[in-house]
PDB file of C-alpha atoms in Angstrom:
ATOM      1  CA  MET A   1     125.566 127.984 121.280  1.00 46.00           C
ATOM      2  CA  ALA A   2     122.251 128.359 119.428  1.00 51.00           C
ATOM      3  CA  SER A   3     120.013 124.978 119.598  1.00 51.00           C
ATOM      4  CA  GLN A   4     118.452 124.458 116.216  1.00 56.00           C
ATOM      5  CA  SER A   5     115.062 122.781 116.140  1.00 57.00           C
ATOM      6  CA  VAL A   6     114.273 120.108 113.196  1.00 63.00           C
ATOM      7  CA  SER A   7     110.878 119.568 112.426  1.00 71.00           C
ATOM      8  CA  ARG A   8     109.608 116.635 111.623  1.00 77.00           C
ATOM      9  CA  PRO A   9     107.553 115.975 108.404  1.00 80.00           C
ATOM     10  CA  SER A  10     104.266 115.922 108.188  1.00 84.00           C
ATOM     11  CA  PRO A  11     102.708 112.385 108.591  1.00 79.00           C
ATOM     12  CA  LEU A  12     100.453 113.251 105.366  1.00 83.00           C
ATOM     13  CA  ALA A  13     103.956 113.547 103.215  1.00 79.00           C
ATOM     14  CA  GLY A  14     104.131 109.887 103.161  1.00 85.00           C
ATOM     15  CA  THR A  15     102.121 106.406 103.493  1.00 90.00           C
ATOM     16  CA  TYR A  16      99.216 108.427 105.848  1.00 94.00           C
ATOM     17  CA  GLY A  17      98.990 110.838 102.876  1.00 95.00           C
ATOM     18  CA  GLU A  18      98.749 108.850 100.062  1.00 96.00           C
ATOM     19  CA  MET A  19      96.039 106.863 102.070  1.00 97.00           C
ATOM     20  CA  VAL A  20      94.157 109.825 101.944  1.00 97.00           C
ATOM     21  CA  GLY A  21      94.620 110.278  98.609  1.00 97.00           C
ATOM     22  CA  GLU A  22      93.378 106.460  97.957  1.00 98.00           C
ATOM     23  CA  PHE A  23      90.370 107.164 100.015  1.00 98.00           C
ATOM     24  CA  PHE A  24      89.082 109.965  98.464  1.00 98.00           C
ATOM     25  CA  GLY A  25      89.696 109.008  95.113  1.00 98.00           C
ATOM     26  CA  THR A  26      88.048 106.013  95.586  1.00 98.00           C
ATOM     27  CA  MET A  27      85.032 107.087  97.051  1.00 98.00           C
ATOM     28  CA  ILE A  28      84.943 109.563  94.237  1.00 98.00           C
ATOM     29  CA  LEU A  29      85.035 107.156  91.962  1.00 98.00           C
ATOM     30  CA  ILE A  30      82.335 105.121  93.839  1.00 98.00           C
ATOM     31  CA  LEU A  31      79.720 108.423  94.480  1.00 98.00           C
ATOM     32  CA  PHE A  32      79.758 109.220  90.596  1.00 98.00           C
ATOM     33  CA  GLY A  33      80.276 105.212  89.023  1.00 97.00           C
ATOM     34  CA  ASP A  34      77.070 103.607  91.035  1.00 97.00           C
ATOM     35  CA  GLY A  35      75.402 106.903  91.061  1.00 96.00           C
ATOM     36  CA  CYS A  36      74.819 106.454  87.384  1.00 94.00           C
ATOM     37  CA  VAL A  37      73.933 102.815  87.847  1.00 94.00           C
ATOM     38  CA  ALA A  38      71.488 104.174  90.601  1.00 93.00           C
ATOM     39  CA  THR A  39      69.810 106.433  87.470  1.00 90.00           C
ATOM     40  CA  PHE A  40      70.074 103.529  85.282  1.00 88.00           C
ATOM     41  CA  ALA A  41      68.226 101.206  87.567  1.00 88.00           C
ATOM     42  CA  LEU A  42      65.628 102.856  89.287  1.00 89.00           C
ATOM     43  CA  TYR A  43      64.582 105.590  86.861  1.00 84.00           C
ATOM     44  CA  ASN A  44      64.723 103.839  83.779  1.00 73.00           C
ATOM     45  CA  LYS A  45      60.948 103.326  83.527  1.00 66.00           C
ATOM     46  CA  ILE A  46      60.092 107.209  84.320  1.00 62.00           C
ATOM     47  CA  SER A  47      58.832 107.897  81.013  1.00 54.00           C
ATOM     48  CA  PRO A  48      60.534 112.177  81.251  1.00 62.00           C
ATOM     49  CA  ASN A  49      63.682 110.472  81.243  1.00 64.00           C
ATOM     50  CA  PRO A  50      64.134 108.076  78.553  1.00 64.00           C
ATOM     51  CA  PHE A  51      67.836 108.653  77.966  1.00 68.00           C
ATOM     52  CA  ALA A  52      68.016 106.405  81.625  1.00 69.00           C
ATOM     53  CA  ASN A  53      67.513 103.210  80.290  1.00 74.00           C
ATOM     54  CA  GLU A  54      70.910 103.210  77.990  1.00 81.00           C
ATOM     55  CA  TRP A  55      73.716 101.390  78.638  1.00 86.00           C
ATOM     56  CA  ILE A  56      75.627 104.528  77.421  1.00 89.00           C
ATOM     57  CA  VAL A  57      74.857 106.008  80.892  1.00 89.00           C
ATOM     58  CA  ILE A  58      76.891 103.342  82.533  1.00 93.00           C
ATOM     59  CA  VAL A  59      79.984 103.305  80.512  1.00 95.00           C
ATOM     60  CA  PHE A  60      80.310 107.143  80.212  1.00 95.00           C
ATOM     61  CA  GLY A  61      79.460 107.092  83.661  1.00 95.00           C
ATOM     62  CA  TRP A  62      81.659 104.963  84.902  1.00 97.00           C
ATOM     63  CA  GLY A  63      84.507 106.555  82.642  1.00 97.00           C
ATOM     64  CA  LEU A  64      83.680 109.810  84.088  1.00 97.00           C
ATOM     65  CA  ALA A  65      83.932 108.048  87.714  1.00 98.00           C
ATOM     66  CA  VAL A  66      87.493 106.888  87.051  1.00 97.00           C
ATOM     67  CA  MET A  67      88.828 110.588  85.212  1.00 97.00           C
ATOM     68  CA  LEU A  68      87.633 112.077  88.820  1.00 97.00           C
ATOM     69  CA  GLY A  69      88.844 110.200  91.067  1.00 97.00           C
ATOM     70  CA  ILE A  70      92.403 110.280  89.345  1.00 96.00           C
ATOM     71  CA  TYR A  71      92.263 113.625  89.167  1.00 95.00           C
ATOM     72  CA  VAL A  72      91.590 113.511  93.056  1.00 96.00           C
ATOM     73  CA  ALA A  73      94.285 111.368  93.868  1.00 95.00           C
ATOM     74  CA  GLY A  74      96.902 111.492  90.970  1.00 90.00           C
ATOM     75  CA  ALA A  75      99.721 113.927  92.382  1.00 90.00           C
ATOM     76  CA  ILE A  76      99.206 112.242  95.931  1.00 94.00           C
ATOM     77  CA  SER A  77      99.153 108.430  96.035  1.00 94.00           C
ATOM     78  CA  GLY A  78      99.331 107.584  91.880  1.00 92.00           C
ATOM     79  CA  ALA A  79      95.894 107.540  91.919  1.00 94.00           C
ATOM     80  CA  HIS A  80      95.377 103.897  91.772  1.00 97.00           C
ATOM     81  CA  ILE A  81      91.842 104.197  93.164  1.00 97.00           C
ATOM     82  CA  ASN A  82      91.962  99.950  92.642  1.00 98.00           C
ATOM     83  CA  PRO A  83      93.718  97.069  94.169  1.00 98.00           C
ATOM     84  CA  ALA A  84      94.265  95.077  90.894  1.00 98.00           C
ATOM     85  CA  VAL A  85      96.131  98.104  90.102  1.00 98.00           C
ATOM     86  CA  THR A  86      98.114  98.290  93.353  1.00 98.00           C
ATOM     87  CA  LEU A  87      99.182  94.858  93.193  1.00 98.00           C
ATOM     88  CA  ALA A  88     100.261  94.458  89.474  1.00 98.00           C
ATOM     89  CA  LEU A  89     102.358  97.701  90.068  1.00 98.00           C
ATOM     90  CA  ALA A  90     103.815  96.296  92.795  1.00 98.00           C
ATOM     91  CA  ALA A  91     104.406  92.977  91.322  1.00 98.00           C
ATOM     92  CA  THR A  92     106.552  94.590  88.831  1.00 97.00           C
ATOM     93  CA  GLY A  93     108.585  96.648  90.993  1.00 96.00           C
ATOM     94  CA  ARG A  94     106.490  99.780  90.126  1.00 95.00           C
ATOM     95  CA  HIS A  95     105.226 100.235  93.897  1.00 97.00           C
ATOM     96  CA  PRO A  96     106.439  99.420  97.259  1.00 97.00           C
ATOM     97  CA  TRP A  97     105.260  96.381  98.832  1.00 97.00           C
ATOM     98  CA  SER A  98     105.222  97.662 101.915  1.00 96.00           C
ATOM     99  CA  LYS A  99     102.323 100.195 100.853  1.00 97.00           C
ATOM    100  CA  VAL A 100     100.095  97.302  99.338  1.00 98.00           C
ATOM    101  CA  LEU A 101      98.139  96.762 102.686  1.00 98.00           C
ATOM    102  CA  PRO A 102      97.866 100.501 103.085  1.00 97.00           C
ATOM    103  CA  TYR A 103      96.710 100.819  99.849  1.00 98.00           C
ATOM    104  CA  TRP A 104      93.986  98.400  99.586  1.00 98.00           C
ATOM    105  CA  LEU A 105      92.726  99.757 103.075  1.00 98.00           C
ATOM    106  CA  ALA A 106      92.324 103.170 101.805  1.00 98.00           C
ATOM    107  CA  GLN A 107      90.355 102.099  98.774  1.00 98.00           C
ATOM    108  CA  VAL A 108      88.338  98.986 100.188  1.00 98.00           C
ATOM    109  CA  LEU A 109      87.196 102.123 102.768  1.00 98.00           C
ATOM    110  CA  GLY A 110      86.581 104.742 100.340  1.00 98.00           C
ATOM    111  CA  ALA A 111      83.962 102.675  98.532  1.00 98.00           C
ATOM    112  CA  PHE A 112      82.454 101.260 101.067  1.00 98.00           C
ATOM    113  CA  VAL A 113      81.974 104.709 102.628  1.00 98.00           C
ATOM    114  CA  ALA A 114      80.226 105.768  99.462  1.00 98.00           C
ATOM    115  CA  GLY A 115      78.046 102.990  99.305  1.00 97.00           C
ATOM    116  CA  GLY A 116      76.814 104.118 102.505  1.00 97.00           C
ATOM    117  CA  ILE A 117      76.187 107.621 100.819  1.00 98.00           C
ATOM    118  CA  LEU A 118      74.229 106.644  97.577  1.00 97.00           C
ATOM    119  CA  TYR A 119      72.283 104.058  99.885  1.00 97.00           C
ATOM    120  CA  PHE A 120      71.081 106.950 101.880  1.00 96.00           C
ATOM    121  CA  VAL A 121      70.885 109.398  99.267  1.00 97.00           C
ATOM    122  CA  TYR A 122      68.966 106.446  97.023  1.00 96.00           C
ATOM    123  CA  GLN A 123      66.945 105.725  99.940  1.00 94.00           C
ATOM    124  CA  GLY A 124      63.717 107.309  98.921  1.00 93.00           C
ATOM    125  CA  ALA A 125      63.794 105.643  95.367  1.00 93.00           C
ATOM    126  CA  LEU A 126      65.132 102.225  96.408  1.00 94.00           C
ATOM    127  CA  VAL A 127      62.436 101.777  98.707  1.00 93.00           C
ATOM    128  CA  HIS A 128      59.834 102.481  96.026  1.00 91.00           C
ATOM    129  CA  ALA A 129      61.385 100.154  93.281  1.00 90.00           C
ATOM    130  CA  LEU A 130      61.964  97.693  95.828  1.00 91.00           C
ATOM    131  CA  SER A 131      58.105  97.699  96.708  1.00 90.00           C
ATOM    132  CA  LEU A 132      57.005  97.534  93.173  1.00 87.00           C
ATOM    133  CA  ASN A 133      58.309  94.241  93.220  1.00 86.00           C
ATOM    134  CA  HIS A 134      56.490  93.009  97.186  1.00 87.00           C
ATOM    135  CA  LEU A 135      59.829  93.143  98.933  1.00 89.00           C
ATOM    136  CA  ALA A 136      60.953  95.572 101.851  1.00 90.00           C
ATOM    137  CA  ILE A 137      64.795  97.429 102.117  1.00 90.00           C
ATOM    138  CA  GLY A 138      66.138  94.749 103.985  1.00 89.00           C
ATOM    139  CA  GLN A 139      65.721  92.699 101.530  1.00 90.00           C
ATOM    140  CA  ILE A 140      67.763  94.582  98.752  1.00 92.00           C
ATOM    141  CA  ALA A 141      70.495  91.919  98.131  1.00 89.00           C
ATOM    142  CA  GLN A 142      68.008  89.034  96.949  1.00 78.00           C
ATOM    143  CA  SER A 143      69.217  87.228  94.067  1.00 69.00           C
ATOM    144  CA  THR A 144      69.128  89.060  90.490  1.00 60.00           C
ATOM    145  CA  THR A 145      66.319  86.620  89.292  1.00 59.00           C
ATOM    146  CA  GLY A 146      64.501  87.640  92.639  1.00 57.00           C
ATOM    147  CA  ASN A 147      64.275  91.089  92.014  1.00 75.00           C
ATOM    148  CA  GLY A 148      66.157  92.456  94.323  1.00 85.00           C
ATOM    149  CA  TYR A 149      68.443  96.170  93.676  1.00 92.00           C
ATOM    150  CA  GLY A 150      71.922  95.451  95.290  1.00 92.00           C
ATOM    151  CA  TRP A 151      73.235  95.112  91.677  1.00 92.00           C
ATOM    152  CA  ILE A 152      73.161  98.870  91.706  1.00 94.00           C
ATOM    153  CA  PHE A 153      75.990  98.589  94.345  1.00 96.00           C
ATOM    154  CA  TYR A 154      78.010  95.748  93.039  1.00 95.00           C
ATOM    155  CA  THR A 155      78.358  93.142  90.124  1.00 95.00           C
ATOM    156  CA  PHE A 156      76.766  90.285  89.148  1.00 92.00           C
ATOM    157  CA  PRO A 157      76.615  87.792  85.903  1.00 93.00           C
ATOM    158  CA  LYS A 158      73.843  87.537  83.468  1.00 89.00           C
ATOM    159  CA  GLY A 159      72.482  83.599  84.334  1.00 87.00           C
ATOM    160  CA  PHE A 160      73.403  82.586  80.690  1.00 93.00           C
ATOM    161  CA  VAL A 161      76.822  83.972  81.203  1.00 94.00           C
ATOM    162  CA  GLY A 162      78.360  80.986  83.566  1.00 93.00           C
ATOM    163  CA  LEU A 163      80.831  81.179  86.488  1.00 95.00           C
ATOM    164  CA  PHE A 164      83.712  80.103  83.986  1.00 96.00           C
ATOM    165  CA  GLY A 165      82.401  82.934  81.474  1.00 96.00           C
ATOM    166  CA  ALA A 166      81.780  85.371  84.108  1.00 97.00           C
ATOM    167  CA  PHE A 167      85.517  85.191  85.500  1.00 98.00           C
ATOM    168  CA  CYS A 168      87.028  85.313  82.194  1.00 97.00           C
ATOM    169  CA  ASP A 169      85.554  87.938  81.500  1.00 97.00           C
ATOM    170  CA  GLU A 170      86.658  89.834  84.489  1.00 98.00           C
ATOM    171  CA  PHE A 171      89.970  88.395  84.264  1.00 98.00           C
ATOM    172  CA  VAL A 172      90.294  89.838  80.584  1.00 98.00           C
ATOM    173  CA  GLY A 173      88.956  93.444  81.499  1.00 98.00           C
ATOM    174  CA  THR A 174      91.070  94.045  84.634  1.00 98.00           C
ATOM    175  CA  ALA A 175      94.126  92.477  82.507  1.00 98.00           C
ATOM    176  CA  LEU A 176      93.224  95.086  79.047  1.00 98.00           C
ATOM    177  CA  LEU A 177      92.659  97.772  82.298  1.00 98.00           C
ATOM    178  CA  VAL A 178      96.039  97.533  83.792  1.00 98.00           C
ATOM    179  CA  GLY A 179      98.215  96.615  80.560  1.00 97.00           C
ATOM    180  CA  LEU A 180      96.493  99.673  78.401  1.00 97.00           C
ATOM    181  CA  ILE A 181      97.616 102.134  81.787  1.00 96.00           C
ATOM    182  CA  LEU A 182     100.429 101.090  81.212  1.00 95.00           C
ATOM    183  CA  VAL A 183     100.957 102.059  77.702  1.00 94.00           C
ATOM    184  CA  ILE A 184      99.192 105.393  78.579  1.00 92.00           C
ATOM    185  CA  VAL A 185     101.680 106.558  81.069  1.00 91.00           C
ATOM    186  CA  ASP A 186     104.881 105.236  79.433  1.00 89.00           C
ATOM    187  CA  ALA A 187     106.754 108.284  78.662  1.00 84.00           C
ATOM    188  CA  ARG A 188     108.435 106.398  76.029  1.00 85.00           C
ATOM    189  CA  ASN A 189     105.425 105.323  73.974  1.00 83.00           C
ATOM    190  CA  GLN A 190     103.381 108.359  72.604  1.00 78.00           C
ATOM    191  CA  PRO A 191     102.649 109.688  75.934  1.00 72.00           C
ATOM    192  CA  VAL A 192      99.751 111.780  76.631  1.00 73.00           C
ATOM    193  CA  GLN A 193     101.203 115.354  77.111  1.00 67.00           C
ATOM    194  CA  SER A 194      99.967 117.852  79.617  1.00 62.00           C
ATOM    195  CA  ASN A 195      97.277 116.745  82.318  1.00 80.00           C
ATOM    196  CA  LEU A 196      95.662 114.351  80.273  1.00 89.00           C
ATOM    197  CA  ASN A 197      96.392 111.056  81.570  1.00 90.00           C
ATOM    198  CA  PRO A 198      93.032 110.577  83.591  1.00 93.00           C
ATOM    199  CA  LEU A 199      91.079 111.412  80.821  1.00 95.00           C
ATOM    200  CA  ILE A 200      92.200 109.196  78.434  1.00 94.00           C
ATOM    201  CA  ILE A 201      92.197 106.340  81.426  1.00 95.00           C
ATOM    202  CA  GLY A 202      88.521 107.376  81.729  1.00 96.00           C
ATOM    203  CA  LEU A 203      87.513 107.035  77.923  1.00 97.00           C
ATOM    204  CA  LEU A 204      89.345 103.303  78.583  1.00 97.00           C
ATOM    205  CA  ILE A 205      87.076 102.436  80.729  1.00 97.00           C
ATOM    206  CA  VAL A 206      84.407 103.695  78.352  1.00 97.00           C
ATOM    207  CA  ALA A 207      86.418 101.060  75.754  1.00 97.00           C
ATOM    208  CA  ILE A 208      86.287  98.295  78.920  1.00 97.00           C
ATOM    209  CA  GLY A 209      82.553  99.048  79.402  1.00 96.00           C
ATOM    210  CA  SER A 210      81.432  98.790  75.930  1.00 95.00           C
ATOM    211  CA  SER A 211      83.439  95.689  75.082  1.00 95.00           C
ATOM    212  CA  PHE A 212      83.054  93.364  77.481  1.00 95.00           C
ATOM    213  CA  GLY A 213      80.637  95.211  80.359  1.00 94.00           C
ATOM    214  CA  LEU A 214      77.415  93.263  80.375  1.00 93.00           C
ATOM    215  CA  ASN A 215      78.691  89.880  80.988  1.00 95.00           C
ATOM    216  CA  THR A 216      79.440  90.844  84.721  1.00 95.00           C
ATOM    217  CA  GLY A 217      78.391  94.498  84.792  1.00 94.00           C
ATOM    218  CA  TYR A 218      82.538  94.933  84.548  1.00 95.00           C
ATOM    219  CA  ALA A 219      83.832  95.347  87.846  1.00 97.00           C
ATOM    220  CA  ILE A 220      87.862  95.026  87.151  1.00 97.00           C
ATOM    221  CA  ASN A 221      88.241  96.563  90.774  1.00 98.00           C
ATOM    222  CA  PRO A 222      88.150  94.162  93.761  1.00 98.00           C
ATOM    223  CA  ALA A 223      87.460  97.853  95.981  1.00 98.00           C
ATOM    224  CA  ARG A 224      84.677  98.779  93.672  1.00 97.00           C
ATOM    225  CA  ASP A 225      82.265  95.622  94.130  1.00 97.00           C
ATOM    226  CA  PHE A 226      83.603  94.941  97.705  1.00 98.00           C
ATOM    227  CA  GLY A 227      83.061  97.848  99.229  1.00 98.00           C
ATOM    228  CA  PRO A 228      79.364  98.901  98.427  1.00 98.00           C
ATOM    229  CA  ARG A 229      78.893  95.015  98.551  1.00 97.00           C
ATOM    230  CA  LEU A 230      80.126  94.870 102.453  1.00 97.00           C
ATOM    231  CA  TRP A 231      77.796  97.885 103.279  1.00 97.00           C
ATOM    232  CA  ILE A 232      74.881  96.250 101.980  1.00 96.00           C
ATOM    233  CA  ALA A 233      75.937  93.384 103.855  1.00 95.00           C
ATOM    234  CA  LEU A 234      75.204  94.947 106.846  1.00 95.00           C
ATOM    235  CA  VAL A 235      71.611  96.410 106.080  1.00 92.00           C
ATOM    236  CA  SER A 236      70.488  92.663 104.360  1.00 91.00           C
ATOM    237  CA  ASN A 237      71.511  90.435 106.954  1.00 90.00           C
ATOM    238  CA  PHE A 238      74.667  89.601 104.904  1.00 92.00           C
ATOM    239  CA  GLN A 239      72.970  88.324 101.943  1.00 92.00           C
ATOM    240  CA  SER A 240      74.659  90.254  99.715  1.00 93.00           C
ATOM    241  CA  PHE A 241      77.575  87.671  99.895  1.00 94.00           C
ATOM    242  CA  SER A 242      75.657  84.976  99.309  1.00 91.00           C
ATOM    243  CA  ALA A 243      73.632  86.420  96.591  1.00 89.00           C
ATOM    244  CA  ASP A 244      73.905  85.067  92.717  1.00 89.00           C
ATOM    245  CA  ASN A 245      75.407  81.462  93.997  1.00 90.00           C
ATOM    246  CA  TYR A 246      78.423  83.683  96.725  1.00 93.00           C
ATOM    247  CA  TYR A 247      79.707  85.029  93.242  1.00 94.00           C
ATOM    248  CA  PHE A 248      80.945  87.658  95.710  1.00 96.00           C
ATOM    249  CA  TRP A 249      84.423  86.235  95.008  1.00 97.00           C
ATOM    250  CA  VAL A 250      84.528  86.216  91.054  1.00 98.00           C
ATOM    251  CA  PRO A 251      85.245  90.403  91.315  1.00 97.00           C
ATOM    252  CA  ILE A 252      87.853  90.188  93.909  1.00 98.00           C
ATOM    253  CA  VAL A 253      89.968  87.389  92.708  1.00 98.00           C
ATOM    254  CA  ALA A 254      89.884  87.734  88.992  1.00 98.00           C
ATOM    255  CA  PRO A 255      90.983  91.215  88.245  1.00 98.00           C
ATOM    256  CA  LEU A 256      93.929  90.518  90.882  1.00 98.00           C
ATOM    257  CA  LEU A 257      95.090  88.134  88.909  1.00 98.00           C
ATOM    258  CA  GLY A 258      94.049  89.831  85.789  1.00 98.00           C
ATOM    259  CA  GLY A 259      95.694  92.754  86.334  1.00 98.00           C
ATOM    260  CA  VAL A 260      98.928  91.125  87.295  1.00 98.00           C
ATOM    261  CA  VAL A 261      98.778  89.083  84.090  1.00 98.00           C
ATOM    262  CA  GLY A 262      98.206  92.129  81.814  1.00 98.00           C
ATOM    263  CA  ALA A 263     101.396  94.378  83.461  1.00 98.00           C
ATOM    264  CA  PHE A 264     103.492  91.500  83.055  1.00 98.00           C
ATOM    265  CA  ILE A 265     102.398  90.885  79.638  1.00 98.00           C
ATOM    266  CA  TYR A 266     103.075  94.884  78.715  1.00 97.00           C
ATOM    267  CA  ASP A 267     106.257  94.392  80.497  1.00 96.00           C
ATOM    268  CA  TYR A 268     107.670  91.514  78.238  1.00 97.00           C
ATOM    269  CA  THR A 269     105.815  92.200  75.080  1.00 96.00           C
ATOM    270  CA  ILE A 270     105.931  96.256  74.507  1.00 93.00           C
ATOM    271  CA  GLY A 271     108.206  97.088  77.392  1.00 92.00           C
ATOM    272  CA  LYS A 272     110.786  94.688  75.692  1.00 91.00           C
ATOM    273  CA  VAL A 273     110.378  96.320  72.409  1.00 93.00           C
ATOM    274  CA  LEU A 274     110.919  99.678  73.701  1.00 90.00           C
ATOM    275  CA  GLU A 275     113.726  98.862  75.849  1.00 88.00           C
ATOM    276  CA  ALA A 276     114.881  97.208  73.085  1.00 88.00           C
ATOM    277  CA  LYS A 277     114.785 100.401  70.350  1.00 86.00           C
ATOM    278  CA  LYS A 278     116.359 102.519  73.576  1.00 78.00           C
ATOM    279  CA  LEU A 279     113.628 105.160  73.496  1.00 75.00           C
ATOM    280  CA  VAL A 280     113.573 107.656  76.194  1.00 74.00           C
ATOM    281  CA  PRO A 281     111.027 109.755  77.286  1.00 74.00           C
ATOM    282  CA  SER A 282     109.313 111.972  74.635  1.00 62.00           C
ATOM    283  CA  GLY A 283     110.485 115.896  75.003  1.00 51.00           C
ATOM    284  CA  ASP A 284     109.982 117.545  78.205  1.00 50.00           C
ATOM    285  CA  THR A 285     107.262 114.523  79.829  1.00 48.00           C
ATOM    286  CA  VAL A 286     107.982 113.065  83.357  1.00 49.00           C
ATOM    287  CA  THR A 287     105.637 110.057  83.858  1.00 49.00           C
ATOM    288  CA  LYS A 288     104.246 110.216  87.546  1.00 47.00           C
ATOM    289  CA  GLY A 289     102.012 107.995  89.312  1.00 45.00           C
ATOM    290  CA  GLU A 290     103.822 104.513  88.286  1.00 47.00           C
ATOM    291  CA  ALA A 291     105.183 104.706  92.236  1.00 41.00           C
ATOM    292  CA  VAL A 292     105.044 107.202  95.014  1.00 41.00           C
ATOM    293  CA  ARG A 293     108.052 106.968  97.043  1.00 40.00           C
ATOM    294  CA  GLU A 294     109.243 109.625 100.091  1.00 41.00           C
ATOM    295  CA  PRO A 295     112.287 112.022  99.642  1.00 41.00           C
ATOM    296  CA  ALA A 296     115.423 109.587 100.780  1.00 41.00           C
ATOM    297  CA  ALA A 297     116.700 111.362 103.971  1.00 40.00           C
ATOM    298  CA  GLU A 298     119.864 112.816 103.638  1.00 36.00           C
TER     299      GLU A 298
END
């Protein structure tokens, strides 16, 4: 009797593959996002580049960065590329709790690696800009009032905003982000057709940056802030964590809480209305990216 060999599925077909997607999606997000911040910060006084010092560079740069990150990982992991999104989807039953920590790890590592790449790519410009302020590269994480340039890699509040205002800004911005993502991907609610979800979510980032960006730099993503901040910590004797009166915890805690609140507000308001009206997915639209699950064993 001939023996039959059963091939085992590749690890890339499960959680490990989704972690790879989250890693590279987040890395692309930070490379383009913090890259545009570097352009804004390091070249805004060079006369041939007057456009570099316009806030529009930041808002559209981050919008495009998010769009590209989602295109990278969308079909693989759902392209959360944001721990606040992962937690919110898990809290509302859209994502398995067992995958929250693996996703978070991949997202933070992707942001950390991107921070390192940008640090070396812009090494010359950083050294030059810091030298104008009589600082060495190891002093990059000096507080924003000390003319450091760590804020290229992580966020900080304006001095007059205050801790409460900064927390509220990050909380509200992330609540809007997650709630409106659910609006955009809900196939029952005038869904975006074809593969345009990443573009529309990118425009959502532009809207948030335009409306809520200047108070704190709108992290609205713990990995976006913590990953690059951790890299700068390694080259600045961990001064990036004490900078701006130990502000580092705000862009971690506020987005995580805001994202969960935004998801629940959607589920218990617009989501309930759609359910009550017994609306079904529009046309042949298929909702993807809310949760990625392995096929059940036969």
